[in-house]
């Protein structure tokens, strides 16, 4: 119980959490975020885009959102940055549709929290905000997947209304596939 109280206190210290489309004013914070990730595997996939040409990277992200420059085998998606006081705390990517591959393993939403902001309850907030954006994009039943060994992700998804639909093997990994129904209550604060 004490952990939940401490987590709530951590969350309330943020000024105004919001989702913003990637834009040039956050370049410094973005570069710090990427440096902080180091060699860690990056989720969602746009965090792997080459950012040496920052404006070029933003154009690439916009091309995915508009659907104008989506590579074969991929789908349109919208990337948003979780912002507090002009600092990027996390990133979410919402796929507008599913193809066979990402319906099998991947789902509609990929997200992550910047390492220095983890374990503060922000993942749940970011997922709730992402679910609301998915609804705005017309996605009614949201597929969200995670590695079955990632107990933190599983707990976060379940706390946001996720119901385990199935598990599948992808190589040596087991993937837990959750569904979140349209009747799920919406929240931007993660039920503080």
Coordinates of N, CA and C in Angstrom, one line a residue, residues 2 4 12 19 48 65-66 79 111 128 175:
X2 N 1.9 1.3 0.8 CA 2.8 2.4 0.8 C 3.4 2.8 -0.5
X4 N 2.0 2.4 -3.4 CA 1.0 3.1 -4.2 C 0.9 4.6 -3.8
X12 N 1.8 13.2 -9.0 CA 1.2 14.5 -8.8 C 2.2 15.7 -8.9
X19 N 0.1 14.7 -24.3 CA 0.7 14.1 -25.5 C 0.8 15.1 -26.6
X48 N 14.0 4.2 -32.9 CA 15.2 3.7 -33.6 C 15.5 4.5 -34.8
X65 N 2.4 9.0 -40.0 CA 1.1 9.5 -39.5 C 0.2 9.8 -40.7
X66 N 0.7 10.5 -41.7 CA -0.2 10.8 -42.8 C -0.4 9.7 -43.8
X79 N 2.8 8.8 -33.8 CA 3.7 8.9 -32.6 C 3.4 10.1 -31.8
X111 N 4.7 1.5 -26.5 CA 5.0 2.7 -25.7 C 6.2 2.4 -24.8
X128 N -3.2 4.9 -20.8 CA -4.6 5.4 -20.8 C -4.7 6.6 -21.8
X175 N 4.7 -14.2 -26.3 CA 4.0 -12.9 -26.4 C 2.6 -13.1 -25.8

